[in-house]
PDB file of C-alpha atoms in Angstrom:
ATOM      1  CA  MET C  47      15.274  82.303 102.239  1.00 88.00           C
ATOM      2  CA  LYS C  48      16.390  85.405 103.504  1.00 96.00           C
ATOM      3  CA  THR C  49      19.712  86.745 102.484  1.00 97.00           C
ATOM      4  CA  GLY C  50      22.533  88.845 104.349  1.00 98.00           C
ATOM      5  CA  VAL C  51      25.999  90.067 103.420  1.00 98.00           C
ATOM      6  CA  ILE C  52      28.926  90.392 105.915  1.00 98.00           C
ATOM      7  CA  VAL C  53      31.558  92.547 104.977  1.00 98.00           C
ATOM      8  CA  TYR C  54      34.480  90.846 107.066  1.00 98.00           C
ATOM      9  CA  GLY C  55      37.428  92.482 108.186  1.00 98.00           C
ATOM     10  CA  GLN C  56      40.488  91.242 110.173  1.00 97.00           C
ATOM     11  CA  HIS C  57      41.379  93.920 112.662  1.00 96.00           C
ATOM     12  CA  ALA C  58      38.925  96.606 114.104  1.00 97.00           C
ATOM     13  CA  SER C  59      41.838  98.462 115.766  1.00 95.00           C
ATOM     14  CA  SER C  60      43.095  99.608 112.615  1.00 96.00           C
ATOM     15  CA  VAL C  61      41.384 102.820 111.967  1.00 95.00           C
ATOM     16  CA  LYS C  62      41.797 102.806 107.936  1.00 96.00           C
ATOM     17  CA  GLU C  63      40.484  99.131 107.691  1.00 97.00           C
ATOM     18  CA  LYS C  64      37.553 100.086 109.935  1.00 98.00           C
ATOM     19  CA  GLU C  65      36.730 102.832 107.590  1.00 98.00           C
ATOM     20  CA  LEU C  66      37.563 100.710 104.892  1.00 98.00           C
ATOM     21  CA  ALA C  67      34.756  98.229 105.873  1.00 98.00           C
ATOM     22  CA  GLU C  68      32.362 100.745 106.378  1.00 98.00           C
ATOM     23  CA  LYS C  69      32.776 102.301 103.180  1.00 98.00           C
ATOM     24  CA  CYS C  70      32.490  98.859 101.555  1.00 98.00           C
ATOM     25  CA  ALA C  71      29.440  98.306 103.008  1.00 98.00           C
ATOM     26  CA  GLU C  72      28.000 101.723 101.984  1.00 98.00           C
ATOM     27  CA  HIS C  73      28.873 101.040  98.442  1.00 98.00           C
ATOM     28  CA  LEU C  74      27.347  97.471  98.444  1.00 98.00           C
ATOM     29  CA  ARG C  75      23.931  99.259  99.740  1.00 98.00           C
ATOM     30  CA  SER C  76      24.199 101.858  97.316  1.00 98.00           C
ATOM     31  CA  LYS C  77      24.059  98.903  94.712  1.00 96.00           C
ATOM     32  CA  GLY C  78      20.909  97.444  96.031  1.00 96.00           C
ATOM     33  CA  ARG C  79      22.315  94.950  98.155  1.00 97.00           C
ATOM     34  CA  LYS C  80      20.407  94.221 101.161  1.00 95.00           C
ATOM     35  CA  ASN C  81      21.429  93.139 104.819  1.00 98.00           C
ATOM     36  CA  VAL C  82      24.712  94.402 104.728  1.00 98.00           C
ATOM     37  CA  ARG C  83      26.579  94.271 108.110  1.00 98.00           C
ATOM     38  CA  ILE C  84      30.572  94.558 109.037  1.00 98.00           C
ATOM     39  CA  GLY C  85      32.158  92.285 111.446  1.00 98.00           C
ATOM     40  CA  PHE C  86      35.812  91.628 112.195  1.00 98.00           C
ATOM     41  CA  TYR C  87      37.964  88.469 113.368  1.00 98.00           C
ATOM     42  CA  HIS C  88      39.790  90.746 115.697  1.00 98.00           C
ATOM     43  CA  GLY C  89      37.701  93.311 117.798  1.00 98.00           C
ATOM     44  CA  ASP C  90      34.195  94.865 117.661  1.00 98.00           C
ATOM     45  CA  PRO C  91      31.786  94.457 116.333  1.00 98.00           C
ATOM     46  CA  ALA C  92      32.700  90.728 116.453  1.00 98.00           C
ATOM     47  CA  VAL C  93      31.937  88.848 113.241  1.00 98.00           C
ATOM     48  CA  ASP C  94      30.425  85.833 115.055  1.00 98.00           C
ATOM     49  CA  ALA C  95      28.254  88.095 117.130  1.00 98.00           C
ATOM     50  CA  VAL C  96      27.049  90.048 114.021  1.00 98.00           C
ATOM     51  CA  LEU C  97      26.224  86.936 112.423  1.00 98.00           C
ATOM     52  CA  TYR C  98      23.637  85.726 115.267  1.00 98.00           C
ATOM     53  CA  ASP C  99      22.426  88.920 115.509  1.00 98.00           C
ATOM     54  CA  MET C 100      21.425  88.672 111.810  1.00 98.00           C
ATOM     55  CA  PHE C 101      20.331  85.174 112.330  1.00 98.00           C
ATOM     56  CA  LYS C 102      17.934  86.017 115.169  1.00 97.00           C
ATOM     57  CA  GLU C 103      16.552  88.814 112.423  1.00 97.00           C
ATOM     58  CA  GLY C 104      15.308  85.902 110.407  1.00 97.00           C
ATOM     59  CA  ILE C 105      18.526  85.896 107.875  1.00 98.00           C
ATOM     60  CA  ASP C 106      19.318  82.290 106.703  1.00 97.00           C
ATOM     61  CA  THR C 107      21.757  82.728 103.995  1.00 97.00           C
ATOM     62  CA  PHE C 108      24.786  84.515 104.083  1.00 98.00           C
ATOM     63  CA  VAL C 109      27.732  85.873 101.934  1.00 98.00           C
ATOM     64  CA  PHE C 110      30.911  86.645 103.663  1.00 98.00           C
ATOM     65  CA  LEU C 111      33.136  89.019 101.855  1.00 98.00           C
ATOM     66  CA  PRO C 112      36.834  88.842 103.580  1.00 98.00           C
ATOM     67  CA  LEU C 113      38.735  92.341 103.202  1.00 98.00           C
ATOM     68  CA  ALA C 114      41.879  90.566 102.309  1.00 97.00           C
ATOM     69  CA  ILE C 115      44.128  91.072  99.236  1.00 97.00           C
ATOM     70  CA  ALA C 116      45.550  87.279  98.950  1.00 96.00           C
ATOM     71  CA  GLU C 117      44.543  83.739 100.179  1.00 95.00           C
ATOM     72  CA  GLY C 118      46.174  82.605 103.382  1.00 93.00           C
ATOM     73  CA  ARG C 119      46.075  81.206 106.587  1.00 94.00           C
ATOM     74  CA  SER C 120      43.601  83.763 107.665  1.00 95.00           C
ATOM     75  CA  THR C 121      41.153  83.544 104.747  1.00 96.00           C
ATOM     76  CA  ILE C 122      41.396  79.733 104.328  1.00 96.00           C
ATOM     77  CA  TRP C 123      40.974  78.705 107.723  1.00 96.00           C
ATOM     78  CA  LEU C 124      41.255  81.026 110.668  1.00 97.00           C
ATOM     79  CA  MET C 125      38.650  83.697 109.519  1.00 98.00           C
ATOM     80  CA  PRO C 126      35.862  80.865 108.246  1.00 98.00           C
ATOM     81  CA  ALA C 127      36.346  78.972 111.610  1.00 97.00           C
ATOM     82  CA  LYS C 128      35.031  82.055 113.503  1.00 97.00           C
ATOM     83  CA  VAL C 129      31.835  81.794 111.552  1.00 97.00           C
ATOM     84  CA  HIS C 130      31.639  78.162 112.290  1.00 95.00           C
ATOM     85  CA  LEU C 131      32.965  77.144 108.755  1.00 97.00           C
ATOM     86  CA  PRO C 132      35.648  74.377 108.469  1.00 96.00           C
ATOM     87  CA  ASP C 133      37.642  76.423 105.916  1.00 97.00           C
ATOM     88  CA  ASN C 134      36.567  79.056 103.043  1.00 96.00           C
ATOM     89  CA  CYS C 135      34.933  76.069 101.008  1.00 96.00           C
ATOM     90  CA  GLY C 136      32.394  75.482 103.771  1.00 92.00           C
ATOM     91  CA  SER C 137      28.690  76.021 102.371  1.00 95.00           C
ATOM     92  CA  TRP C 138      26.874  75.736 105.674  1.00 95.00           C
ATOM     93  CA  ALA C 139      26.873  75.836 109.186  1.00 95.00           C
ATOM     94  CA  ILE C 140      24.868  75.195 112.245  1.00 94.00           C
ATOM     95  CA  ILE C 141      23.190  77.918 114.738  1.00 95.00           C
ATOM     96  CA  ASP C 142      20.793  77.097 117.564  1.00 95.00           C
ATOM     97  CA  ASP C 143      20.645  73.628 116.006  1.00 94.00           C
ATOM     98  CA  LYS C 144      19.484  74.921 112.656  1.00 95.00           C
ATOM     99  CA  ASP C 145      21.002  75.212 109.293  1.00 95.00           C
ATOM    100  CA  ILE C 146      22.218  78.355 107.689  1.00 97.00           C
ATOM    101  CA  ALA C 147      23.649  78.429 103.981  1.00 97.00           C
ATOM    102  CA  THR C 148      26.874  80.067 103.759  1.00 97.00           C
ATOM    103  CA  ARG C 149      29.208  81.187 100.666  1.00 97.00           C
ATOM    104  CA  PHE C 150      32.975  82.439 101.726  1.00 98.00           C
ATOM    105  CA  ALA C 151      33.986  84.664  98.786  1.00 98.00           C
ATOM    106  CA  THR C 152      37.608  84.866  97.923  1.00 97.00           C
ATOM    107  CA  ALA C 153      40.071  87.501  98.511  1.00 97.00           C
ATOM    108  CA  LEU C 154      40.883  90.182  95.658  1.00 98.00           C
ATOM    109  CA  GLY C 155      43.853  87.953  94.203  1.00 97.00           C
ATOM    110  CA  ARG C 156      44.932  88.185  90.611  1.00 97.00           C
ATOM    111  CA  ASP C 157      42.086  90.356  89.356  1.00 98.00           C
ATOM    112  CA  PRO C 158      42.369  91.671  85.618  1.00 98.00           C
ATOM    113  CA  ARG C 159      40.123  94.574  86.627  1.00 98.00           C
ATOM    114  CA  MET C 160      42.436  95.812  89.339  1.00 98.00           C
ATOM    115  CA  ALA C 161      45.744  95.157  86.935  1.00 98.00           C
ATOM    116  CA  GLU C 162      44.291  97.436  84.253  1.00 98.00           C
ATOM    117  CA  THR C 163      43.335 100.148  86.506  1.00 98.00           C
ATOM    118  CA  LEU C 164      46.869  99.965  88.405  1.00 98.00           C
ATOM    119  CA  CYS C 165      48.279 100.577  84.733  1.00 98.00           C
ATOM    120  CA  GLY C 166      46.241 103.268  84.139  1.00 98.00           C
ATOM    121  CA  LYS C 167      46.714 105.211  87.310  1.00 97.00           C
ATOM    122  CA  MET C 168      50.612 104.761  86.921  1.00 98.00           C
ATOM    123  CA  GLY C 169      50.305 106.500  83.846  1.00 97.00           C
ATOM    124  CA  THR C 170      53.117 106.580  80.885  1.00 97.00           C
ATOM    125  CA  PRO C 171      56.406 104.725  82.003  1.00 97.00           C
ATOM    126  CA  ASP C 172      59.451 106.562  82.811  1.00 92.00           C
ATOM    127  CA  ASP C 173      63.026 105.033  82.757  1.00 92.00           C
ATOM    128  CA  ARG C 174      64.154 107.043  85.769  1.00 97.00           C
ATOM    129  CA  THR C 175      61.444 105.928  87.966  1.00 98.00           C
ATOM    130  CA  GLY C 176      60.554 102.320  89.451  1.00 98.00           C
ATOM    131  CA  ILE C 177      57.416 100.744  91.183  1.00 98.00           C
ATOM    132  CA  LEU C 178      57.691  98.835  94.251  1.00 98.00           C
ATOM    133  CA  MET C 179      54.918  96.329  95.132  1.00 98.00           C
ATOM    134  CA  LEU C 180      54.644  96.119  98.807  1.00 97.00           C
ATOM    135  CA  SER C 181      52.746  93.178 100.358  1.00 96.00           C
ATOM    136  CA  TYR C 182      52.830  91.892 103.684  1.00 88.00           C
ATOM    137  CA  GLY C 183      53.562  88.221 102.634  1.00 81.00           C
ATOM    138  CA  SER C 184      52.814  84.762 103.713  1.00 76.00           C
ATOM    139  CA  GLU C 185      54.055  81.274 103.890  1.00 76.00           C
ATOM    140  CA  LEU C 186      51.668  80.368 101.533  1.00 76.00           C
ATOM    141  CA  SER C 187      52.441  80.889  97.665  1.00 85.00           C
ATOM    142  CA  GLN C 188      49.106  82.879  96.892  1.00 90.00           C
ATOM    143  CA  SER C 189      50.527  86.146  98.450  1.00 92.00           C
ATOM    144  CA  SER C 190      53.915  86.336  96.344  1.00 95.00           C
ATOM    145  CA  LYS C 191      51.926  84.962  93.409  1.00 96.00           C
ATOM    146  CA  THR C 192      49.401  87.882  93.822  1.00 97.00           C
ATOM    147  CA  ALA C 193      52.195  90.513  93.804  1.00 97.00           C
ATOM    148  CA  GLU C 194      54.096  89.165  91.094  1.00 97.00           C
ATOM    149  CA  TYR C 195      50.997  89.137  89.270  1.00 98.00           C
ATOM    150  CA  TYR C 196      50.467  93.006  89.368  1.00 98.00           C
ATOM    151  CA  ALA C 197      54.240  93.396  89.060  1.00 98.00           C
ATOM    152  CA  GLU C 198      54.263  91.571  85.732  1.00 98.00           C
ATOM    153  CA  LYS C 199      51.187  93.535  84.323  1.00 98.00           C
ATOM    154  CA  LEU C 200      53.057  96.697  85.179  1.00 98.00           C
ATOM    155  CA  ARG C 201      56.485  95.174  83.405  1.00 98.00           C
ATOM    156  CA  GLY C 202      54.427  94.882  80.573  1.00 98.00           C
ATOM    157  CA  ALA C 203      53.199  98.344  80.114  1.00 98.00           C
ATOM    158  CA  GLY C 204      56.791  99.415  80.302  1.00 98.00           C
ATOM    159  CA  TRP C 205      57.621  99.869  84.238  1.00 98.00           C
ATOM    160  CA  LYS C 206      60.805  98.797  86.265  1.00 98.00           C
ATOM    161  CA  VAL C 207      58.886  97.072  88.931  1.00 98.00           C
ATOM    162  CA  GLU C 208      60.214  94.910  92.149  1.00 98.00           C
ATOM    163  CA  CYS C 209      58.251  93.431  94.588  1.00 98.00           C
ATOM    164  CA  GLY C 210      59.224  93.670  98.434  1.00 97.00           C
ATOM    165  CA  TYR C 211      57.763  92.015 101.368  1.00 95.00           C
ATOM    166  CA  SER C 212      57.389  92.511 105.439  1.00 90.00           C
ATOM    167  CA  ARG C 213      57.593  88.949 105.837  1.00 84.00           C
ATOM    168  CA  TYR C 214      58.164  85.730 103.897  1.00 81.00           C
ATOM    169  CA  GLY C 215      59.659  86.984 100.717  1.00 89.00           C
ATOM    170  CA  THR C 216      62.252  89.550  99.430  1.00 94.00           C
ATOM    171  CA  PRO C 217      62.713  92.049 101.982  1.00 96.00           C
ATOM    172  CA  VAL C 218      61.702  95.565 100.925  1.00 97.00           C
ATOM    173  CA  GLU C 219      65.104  97.008 101.419  1.00 97.00           C
ATOM    174  CA  GLU C 220      66.613  94.196  98.821  1.00 98.00           C
ATOM    175  CA  ALA C 221      63.731  95.014  96.248  1.00 98.00           C
ATOM    176  CA  ILE C 222      64.456  98.844  96.765  1.00 98.00           C
ATOM    177  CA  GLY C 223      68.240  98.162  95.882  1.00 98.00           C
ATOM    178  CA  ARG C 224      67.514  96.129  92.800  1.00 98.00           C
ATOM    179  CA  LEU C 225      65.587  99.053  91.661  1.00 98.00           C
ATOM    180  CA  VAL C 226      68.297 101.400  92.549  1.00 98.00           C
ATOM    181  CA  ASP C 227      70.805  99.396  90.634  1.00 98.00           C
ATOM    182  CA  SER C 228      68.741  99.279  87.627  1.00 98.00           C
ATOM    183  CA  GLY C 229      69.055 102.897  87.164  1.00 98.00           C
ATOM    184  CA  VAL C 230      66.183 104.607  88.604  1.00 98.00           C
ATOM    185  CA  SER C 231      66.378 108.130  90.611  1.00 98.00           C
ATOM    186  CA  GLY C 232      62.766 107.666  92.108  1.00 98.00           C
ATOM    187  CA  ILE C 233      60.353 105.040  93.169  1.00 98.00           C
ATOM    188  CA  ARG C 234      56.638 104.846  93.563  1.00 98.00           C
ATOM    189  CA  ALA C 235      55.516 102.037  96.090  1.00 98.00           C
ATOM    190  CA  ILE C 236      52.160 100.605  96.204  1.00 98.00           C
ATOM    191  CA  PRO C 237      50.899  98.863  99.103  1.00 98.00           C
ATOM    192  CA  LEU C 238      48.966  95.762  98.189  1.00 97.00           C
ATOM    193  CA  PHE C 239      47.471  96.198 101.696  1.00 97.00           C
ATOM    194  CA  ILE C 240      43.901  96.495 102.793  1.00 97.00           C
ATOM    195  CA  SER C 241      45.050  99.386 105.413  1.00 96.00           C
ATOM    196  CA  PHE C 242      48.890 100.656 105.584  1.00 95.00           C
ATOM    197  CA  ASP C 243      48.621 101.576 109.031  1.00 93.00           C
ATOM    198  CA  GLY C 244      49.524 100.444 112.360  1.00 87.00           C
ATOM    199  CA  VAL C 245      52.825  99.179 114.208  1.00 86.00           C
ATOM    200  CA  SER C 246      53.030  96.450 111.748  1.00 83.00           C
ATOM    201  CA  VAL C 247      53.897  98.683 108.846  1.00 92.00           C
ATOM    202  CA  GLU C 248      56.075 101.036 110.699  1.00 94.00           C
ATOM    203  CA  PRO C 249      59.170  98.803 109.859  1.00 94.00           C
ATOM    204  CA  VAL C 250      58.372  99.117 106.014  1.00 96.00           C
ATOM    205  CA  ARG C 251      57.742 102.917 106.349  1.00 96.00           C
ATOM    206  CA  LYS C 252      61.166 103.213 107.985  1.00 96.00           C
ATOM    207  CA  LYS C 253      62.798 101.276 105.078  1.00 97.00           C
ATOM    208  CA  LEU C 254      61.071 103.636 102.555  1.00 98.00           C
ATOM    209  CA  GLU C 255      62.286 106.489 104.290  1.00 97.00           C
ATOM    210  CA  ASP C 256      65.948 105.163 104.581  1.00 97.00           C
ATOM    211  CA  ALA C 257      65.817 104.530 100.640  1.00 98.00           C
ATOM    212  CA  PRO C 258      68.949 105.779  98.707  1.00 98.00           C
ATOM    213  CA  VAL C 259      66.481 107.631  96.194  1.00 98.00           C
ATOM    214  CA  GLU C 260      63.058 109.643  96.873  1.00 98.00           C
ATOM    215  CA  VAL C 261      59.780 106.885  97.545  1.00 98.00           C
ATOM    216  CA  THR C 262      56.505 108.416  96.720  1.00 98.00           C
ATOM    217  CA  LEU C 263      53.871 106.173  98.744  1.00 98.00           C
ATOM    218  CA  GLU C 264      50.938 105.561  96.839  1.00 98.00           C
ATOM    219  CA  PRO C 265      47.445 104.907  98.348  1.00 97.00           C
ATOM    220  CA  PRO C 266      46.840 101.311  98.956  1.00 98.00           C
ATOM    221  CA  VAL C 267      44.790  99.348  96.206  1.00 98.00           C
ATOM    222  CA  SER C 268      41.988  99.115  98.475  1.00 98.00           C
ATOM    223  CA  GLU C 269      41.261 102.543  98.035  1.00 97.00           C
ATOM    224  CA  MET C 270      40.843 102.601  94.433  1.00 97.00           C
ATOM    225  CA  ASP C 271      37.203 102.405  93.190  1.00 97.00           C
ATOM    226  CA  VAL C 272      37.569  99.445  91.387  1.00 98.00           C
ATOM    227  CA  PHE C 273      38.433  97.460  94.632  1.00 98.00           C
ATOM    228  CA  LEU C 274      34.377  98.366  95.791  1.00 98.00           C
ATOM    229  CA  ASP C 275      33.488  97.223  92.362  1.00 98.00           C
ATOM    230  CA  ILE C 276      35.427  93.859  92.716  1.00 98.00           C
ATOM    231  CA  LEU C 277      33.937  93.162  96.039  1.00 98.00           C
ATOM    232  CA  ASP C 278      30.206  93.885  94.998  1.00 98.00           C
ATOM    233  CA  SER C 279      30.688  91.402  91.917  1.00 98.00           C
ATOM    234  CA  LYS C 280      31.515  88.512  94.707  1.00 97.00           C
ATOM    235  CA  VAL C 281      27.786  89.065  95.804  1.00 97.00           C
ATOM    236  CA  PRO C 282      25.435  86.507  93.891  1.00 93.00           C
ATOM    237  CA  GLU C 283      22.692  88.581  91.982  1.00 88.00           C
ATOM    238  CA  ASP C 284      19.891  89.646  93.352  1.00 85.00           C
ATOM    239  CA  TRP C 285      21.100  89.772  97.130  1.00 88.00           C
TER     240      TRP C 285
END
């Protein structure tokens, strides 16, 4: 058995996501992980091509690490299908008539390590400041459950928190309105995003700019060191 690790991003066209994928791969190598590569669902290097190249090098056992905040249609079906798996529970595939063993890791999801780090990063609660959890949203429930998990942890620490979604959930402007109605004079927005760049987030940025109170945009959670450690923990021991 020769093992390999593929950091699996969705959009190579996103400068920030590509930078993150490379950062994750370097972190995994620094932890002693072997045969670490990056691949993307959209764009180059294409994940299926990376998989095939690694297979030709003699690697026959893979773990895929999807760069995703919450499980959804992409991580459950679309991304696995690109690497010859029926879904993210698939454990083997066939390349050139030969079996390869696979493990498709989970998205970040509701992780207590991230929750603890977020609470520490936000510091001492301030009655005049609210926190806005920003999420892309999904037709599936895991996106909202993940956002609400972190929101509830921050509420437990004493903050006023609302969740706003760019799709399939409470609109960002409505979440801002709820915070303003609660009496805050400032908002700290935390993107539950892998990368907060590109045309898809421009409408969200505009809503933050148009808010009736000052909004401070925090870095995406993926830029926190704990995200790298969580990703590493999804790789089997001794790989």
